[in-house]
């Protein structure tokens, strides 16, 4: 027993490293190819770079749905979203006050809440997320990307460059153009690392769950979701350190939309995902947390240290709840 758990933990850690590093390489290679093809950096930033932080979740959820570890597929995404919202934003707010941009408040944030409601309704009806649901999610996702890109282009025509775009331009201009062979190596290598990382995380998470006699949902909500959300946590803490804070909220909200629409959209299209009552409760909790955070944003147009501490405390209570239920 001791050995198998130890081995599972090691495999889990290696899986997470592969996921995170694989995503970095994949994004770098893909961005480099897109630059060569003269794709505007704005579009590269909003698609490839933004999707990059959701690649670990995508890999874990797809691996889970193919291996019939379906509860893991949903709980990984819902757990990641709750973690992003309460812990990533909470930690950043405790470090220094988070300002909220108008775009995020008016468009992105409400949309992320709508996505959560959509997931709740789709999953609750028939207690499965079927192929059709998955395809609908992906269609909405493409529409969402289209709106984001269009609004950024309109802002540019009006001569306003949004903070987000300025950051993306910096981030992308820092990426060195690489020779084609190297970019392809990065893309292929990154993709392979993401694939195996996802498989290993799912396998070892299931092993850990079985040997401790806990549910796969709990493992998905805790170990898997925290592990796959580490890129968001790191990016946001770095942003907080540099005082680029309006990015933190936008990053988290964007990532949450990607997780629901893209990650579960792909996973459900690949193989239908069965829902448990626990999944439904967790999505409702995600909605409640979203509304609390939104209230903080609306009332003061910012998230301060007190709110940050409150968010972290709520996450702590949630953790206790999922462990004892």
Coordinates of C-alpha atoms in Angstrom, one line a residue:
X1 CA 0.0 0.0 0.0
X2 CA 2.7 2.5 1.1
X3 CA 4.7 1.9 -2.1
X4 CA 1.8 2.2 -4.5
X5 CA 0.7 5.5 -2.9
X6 CA 4.2 6.9 -2.9
X7 CA 4.6 5.9 -6.6
X8 CA 1.2 7.5 -7.4
X9 CA 2.3 10.7 -5.7
X10 CA 5.6 10.8 -7.7
X11 CA 3.8 10.1 -10.9
X12 CA 1.2 12.8 -10.1
X13 CA 3.9 15.4 -9.5
X14 CA 5.8 14.4 -12.7
X15 CA 2.4 14.6 -14.5
X16 CA 1.8 18.2 -13.3
X17 CA 5.3 19.2 -14.3
X18 CA 4.8 17.8 -17.8
X19 CA 1.4 19.5 -18.1
X20 CA 2.7 22.9 -17.1
X21 CA 6.0 22.8 -19.0
X22 CA 4.3 21.1 -22.0
X23 CA 1.8 24.0 -22.1
X24 CA 4.6 26.6 -22.0
X25 CA 6.5 24.9 -24.9
X26 CA 3.3 24.4 -26.9
X27 CA 2.3 28.1 -26.5
X28 CA 5.8 29.3 -27.4
X29 CA 6.0 27.1 -30.5
X30 CA 2.5 27.9 -31.7
X31 CA 3.0 31.6 -31.1
X32 CA 6.2 31.6 -33.0
X33 CA 4.6 29.8 -36.0
X34 CA 1.7 32.3 -35.9
X35 CA 4.1 35.2 -35.9
X36 CA 5.9 33.8 -38.9
X37 CA 2.5 33.5 -40.7
X38 CA 2.0 37.2 -39.8
X39 CA -1.0 36.6 -37.6
X40 CA -1.5 39.8 -35.6
X41 CA -0.2 39.6 -32.0
X42 CA -3.6 40.5 -30.7
X43 CA -5.1 37.4 -32.1
X44 CA -2.2 35.2 -31.0
X45 CA -2.6 36.6 -27.5
X46 CA -6.3 36.1 -27.3
X47 CA -6.2 32.6 -28.7
X48 CA -3.0 30.6 -28.3
X49 CA -1.6 32.4 -25.2
X50 CA -4.9 32.6 -23.4
X51 CA -5.7 28.9 -24.2
X52 CA -2.3 27.9 -22.9
X53 CA -3.2 28.3 -19.3
X54 CA -6.2 26.0 -19.8
X55 CA -4.3 23.3 -21.6
X56 CA -3.5 21.3 -18.4
X57 CA -7.2 21.3 -17.5
X58 CA -8.1 20.2 -21.1
X59 CA -5.7 17.3 -21.0
X60 CA -6.8 16.1 -17.6
X61 CA -10.5 16.3 -18.4
X62 CA -10.2 14.6 -21.8
X63 CA -8.0 11.8 -20.3
X64 CA -10.6 11.5 -17.5
X65 CA -13.6 11.3 -19.9
X66 CA -11.8 8.8 -22.2
X67 CA -10.9 6.6 -19.2
X68 CA -14.5 6.8 -17.9
X69 CA -13.3 8.7 -14.9
X70 CA -16.1 11.0 -15.7
X71 CA -16.6 12.6 -12.3
X72 CA -12.9 13.7 -12.5
X73 CA -13.5 15.5 -15.8
X74 CA -16.2 17.8 -14.3
X75 CA -14.8 18.2 -10.8
X76 CA -11.4 19.1 -12.2
X77 CA -12.9 22.0 -14.2
X78 CA -15.3 23.2 -11.5
X79 CA -12.6 22.9 -8.8
X80 CA -10.2 24.8 -11.0
X81 CA -12.7 27.6 -11.5
X82 CA -13.4 27.8 -7.8
X83 CA -9.7 27.8 -7.0
X84 CA -9.0 30.5 -9.6
X85 CA -11.8 32.7 -8.3
X86 CA -11.2 32.4 -4.6
X87 CA -7.5 31.5 -4.2
X88 CA -5.8 33.1 -7.2
X89 CA -7.8 36.4 -6.8
X90 CA -7.8 36.2 -3.0
X91 CA -4.0 35.8 -2.8
X92 CA -3.5 38.7 -5.3
X93 CA -5.9 40.9 -3.4
X94 CA -4.1 40.3 -0.2
X95 CA -0.8 41.2 -1.9
X96 CA -2.2 44.4 -3.2
X97 CA -5.6 45.9 -4.2
X98 CA -7.1 44.6 -7.4
X99 CA -8.7 47.2 -9.7
X100 CA -11.5 46.0 -12.0
X101 CA -11.7 47.2 -15.6
X102 CA -15.1 48.2 -17.2
X103 CA -14.8 45.5 -19.8
X104 CA -14.4 42.8 -17.3
X105 CA -17.3 44.0 -15.2
X106 CA -19.7 44.6 -18.0
X107 CA -18.9 41.8 -20.4
X108 CA -16.5 39.1 -19.3
X109 CA -17.6 38.6 -15.7
X110 CA -21.3 38.3 -16.4
X111 CA -20.5 36.0 -19.3
X112 CA -18.4 33.7 -17.0
X113 CA -21.5 33.5 -14.7
X114 CA -23.7 32.7 -17.7
X115 CA -21.3 29.9 -18.6
X116 CA -21.6 28.4 -15.1
X117 CA -25.4 28.6 -15.3
X118 CA -25.3 26.9 -18.7
X119 CA -23.1 24.1 -17.3
X120 CA -25.5 23.7 -14.4
X121 CA -28.6 23.5 -16.7
X122 CA -26.9 21.2 -19.3
X123 CA -25.6 18.9 -16.7
X124 CA -28.7 18.8 -14.6
X125 CA -31.0 17.8 -17.5
X126 CA -30.5 14.1 -17.8
X127 CA -27.5 14.3 -15.4
X128 CA -25.0 14.1 -18.3
X129 CA -23.1 16.4 -20.5
X130 CA -23.6 14.8 -23.9
X131 CA -21.9 15.2 -27.2
X132 CA -24.5 17.7 -28.4
X133 CA -23.9 19.8 -25.2
X134 CA -20.1 19.7 -25.9
X135 CA -20.5 20.9 -29.5
X136 CA -22.9 23.7 -28.3
X137 CA -20.3 24.7 -25.7
X138 CA -17.6 24.8 -28.4
X139 CA -19.7 26.9 -30.8
X140 CA -20.4 29.4 -28.0
X141 CA -16.7 29.4 -27.2
X142 CA -15.8 30.3 -30.8
X143 CA -18.4 33.1 -30.7
X144 CA -16.9 34.4 -27.5
X145 CA -13.4 34.5 -29.0
X146 CA -14.8 36.3 -32.0
X147 CA -16.4 38.9 -29.8
X148 CA -13.2 39.4 -27.8
X149 CA -11.1 39.8 -30.9
X150 CA -13.6 42.1 -32.6
X151 CA -13.9 44.4 -29.6
X152 CA -10.2 44.7 -29.3
X153 CA -10.0 45.5 -33.0
X154 CA -12.7 48.2 -32.6
X155 CA -10.8 49.7 -29.6
X156 CA -7.7 49.8 -31.8
X157 CA -9.6 51.6 -34.6
X158 CA -10.7 54.2 -32.0
X159 CA -7.1 54.6 -31.2
X160 CA -7.4 53.0 -27.7
X161 CA -5.1 50.2 -27.0
X162 CA -6.4 48.3 -24.0
X163 CA -4.2 47.4 -21.1
X164 CA -4.6 43.7 -21.9
X165 CA -3.5 44.2 -25.5
X166 CA -0.5 46.2 -24.5
X167 CA 0.6 43.4 -22.2
X168 CA 0.0 40.8 -24.9
X169 CA 2.0 42.8 -27.4
X170 CA 4.9 43.0 -24.8
X171 CA 4.6 39.3 -24.0
X172 CA 4.5 38.2 -27.6
X173 CA 7.3 40.6 -28.8
X174 CA 9.4 39.1 -26.0
X175 CA 9.0 35.7 -27.6
X176 CA 11.9 35.1 -29.9
X177 CA 11.1 34.1 -33.4
X178 CA 12.5 30.6 -33.7
X179 CA 13.5 28.5 -36.7
X180 CA 10.6 26.5 -38.0
X181 CA 12.0 23.2 -37.0
X182 CA 12.4 24.4 -33.4
X183 CA 8.9 25.7 -33.3
X184 CA 7.5 22.4 -34.6
X185 CA 9.6 20.5 -32.1
X186 CA 8.2 22.7 -29.3
X187 CA 4.6 22.2 -30.5
X188 CA 4.9 18.4 -30.9
X189 CA 7.0 18.0 -27.7
X190 CA 4.6 20.2 -25.8
X191 CA 1.6 18.3 -27.0
X192 CA 3.1 15.0 -26.1
X193 CA 4.0 16.2 -22.6
X194 CA 0.5 17.6 -22.2
X195 CA -1.0 14.3 -23.3
X196 CA 1.1 12.1 -21.0
X197 CA 1.0 14.5 -18.2
X198 CA -2.8 14.4 -18.3
X199 CA -2.9 10.6 -18.4
X200 CA -0.5 10.3 -15.5
X201 CA -2.4 12.8 -13.4
X202 CA -5.7 11.0 -14.0
X203 CA -4.2 7.6 -13.3
X204 CA -2.3 8.5 -10.2
X205 CA -5.2 10.6 -8.9
X206 CA -7.5 7.6 -9.2
X207 CA -5.0 5.4 -7.5
X208 CA -4.7 7.8 -4.6
X209 CA -8.5 8.1 -4.3
X210 CA -8.9 4.3 -4.2
X211 CA -6.1 3.7 -1.8
X212 CA -7.4 6.3 0.7
X213 CA -11.0 5.3 0.0
X214 CA -12.1 8.8 -1.0
X215 CA -14.2 9.8 -4.0
X216 CA -12.7 10.7 -7.4
X217 CA -14.8 13.9 -7.2
X218 CA -12.9 15.0 -4.1
X219 CA -9.5 14.3 -5.7
X220 CA -10.7 16.2 -8.8
X221 CA -11.8 19.2 -6.7
X222 CA -8.6 19.3 -4.7
X223 CA -5.4 17.7 -6.0
X224 CA -6.2 17.9 -9.8
X225 CA -7.8 21.3 -9.8
X226 CA -5.1 22.9 -7.7
X227 CA -2.4 21.3 -9.8
X228 CA -3.8 22.3 -13.1
X229 CA -4.5 25.9 -11.8
X230 CA -0.9 26.5 -10.8
X231 CA -0.1 28.3 -14.0
X232 CA -2.9 30.8 -13.3
X233 CA -1.7 31.2 -9.8
X234 CA 1.9 31.8 -10.8
X235 CA 1.0 34.2 -13.7
X236 CA -1.3 36.2 -11.4
X237 CA 1.1 36.5 -8.5
X238 CA 3.8 37.6 -10.9
X239 CA 1.3 40.2 -12.3
X240 CA 0.5 41.3 -8.7
X241 CA 4.2 41.7 -7.9
X242 CA 4.7 43.9 -10.9
X243 CA 1.5 45.8 -10.1
X244 CA -0.1 44.8 -13.4
X245 CA -3.2 44.1 -11.5
X246 CA -6.1 44.8 -13.8
X247 CA -4.8 41.7 -15.6
X248 CA -5.3 39.4 -12.7
X249 CA -9.1 39.5 -12.7
X250 CA -9.3 39.4 -16.5
X251 CA -6.9 36.4 -16.6
X252 CA -9.0 34.5 -14.0
X253 CA -12.3 35.3 -15.6
X254 CA -11.1 34.4 -19.1
X255 CA -9.6 31.2 -17.8
X256 CA -12.8 30.2 -16.1
X257 CA -14.8 30.8 -19.4
X258 CA -12.2 28.7 -21.3
X259 CA -12.4 25.9 -18.7
X260 CA -16.1 25.5 -19.0
X261 CA -16.6 26.1 -22.7
X262 CA -13.4 24.8 -24.3
X263 CA -12.3 22.1 -21.8
X264 CA -15.7 20.6 -21.1
X265 CA -16.8 21.2 -24.6
X266 CA -13.9 19.1 -26.0
X267 CA -14.2 16.5 -23.3
X268 CA -17.9 16.0 -23.7
X269 CA -17.6 15.9 -27.5
X270 CA -15.0 13.2 -27.2
X271 CA -17.0 11.1 -24.7
X272 CA -20.2 12.1 -22.9
X273 CA -19.7 13.0 -19.2
X274 CA -22.0 11.6 -16.5
X275 CA -23.0 14.1 -13.7
X276 CA -23.3 13.3 -10.0
X277 CA -25.4 15.3 -7.5
X278 CA -22.0 16.4 -6.0
X279 CA -21.1 18.0 -9.3
X280 CA -24.4 19.9 -9.4
X281 CA -23.8 21.2 -5.8
X282 CA -20.2 22.3 -6.7
X283 CA -21.4 24.2 -9.7
X284 CA -24.0 26.0 -7.5
X285 CA -21.2 26.8 -5.0
X286 CA -19.2 28.2 -8.0
X287 CA -22.1 30.4 -8.9
X288 CA -22.5 31.6 -5.3
X289 CA -18.8 32.4 -5.1
X290 CA -18.9 34.1 -8.5
X291 CA -21.8 36.4 -7.2
X292 CA -19.9 37.2 -4.0
X293 CA -16.8 38.2 -5.9
X294 CA -18.9 40.1 -8.4
X295 CA -20.5 42.0 -5.5
X296 CA -17.1 43.0 -4.2
X297 CA -16.2 44.2 -7.7
X298 CA -19.4 46.1 -8.3
X299 CA -19.7 47.8 -4.9
X300 CA -16.1 49.2 -4.8
X301 CA -14.8 48.7 -8.3
X302 CA -11.9 46.9 -6.7
X303 CA -11.1 43.9 -4.5
X304 CA -9.2 45.0 -1.4
X305 CA -7.2 43.1 1.2
X306 CA -10.2 42.4 3.5
X307 CA -12.2 41.0 0.5
X308 CA -9.1 38.9 -0.4
X309 CA -9.0 37.4 3.1
X310 CA -12.7 36.8 3.1
X311 CA -12.3 34.9 -0.3
X312 CA -9.5 32.7 1.1
X313 CA -11.5 32.0 4.2
X314 CA -14.6 31.0 2.1
X315 CA -12.3 28.6 0.1
X316 CA -11.1 27.1 3.3
X317 CA -14.7 26.5 4.5
X318 CA -15.5 24.9 1.1
X319 CA -12.5 22.6 1.4
X320 CA -13.6 21.4 4.8
X321 CA -17.1 20.9 3.4
X322 CA -16.0 18.7 0.5
X323 CA -13.8 16.7 2.7
X324 CA -16.5 15.8 5.2
X325 CA -19.5 15.4 2.8

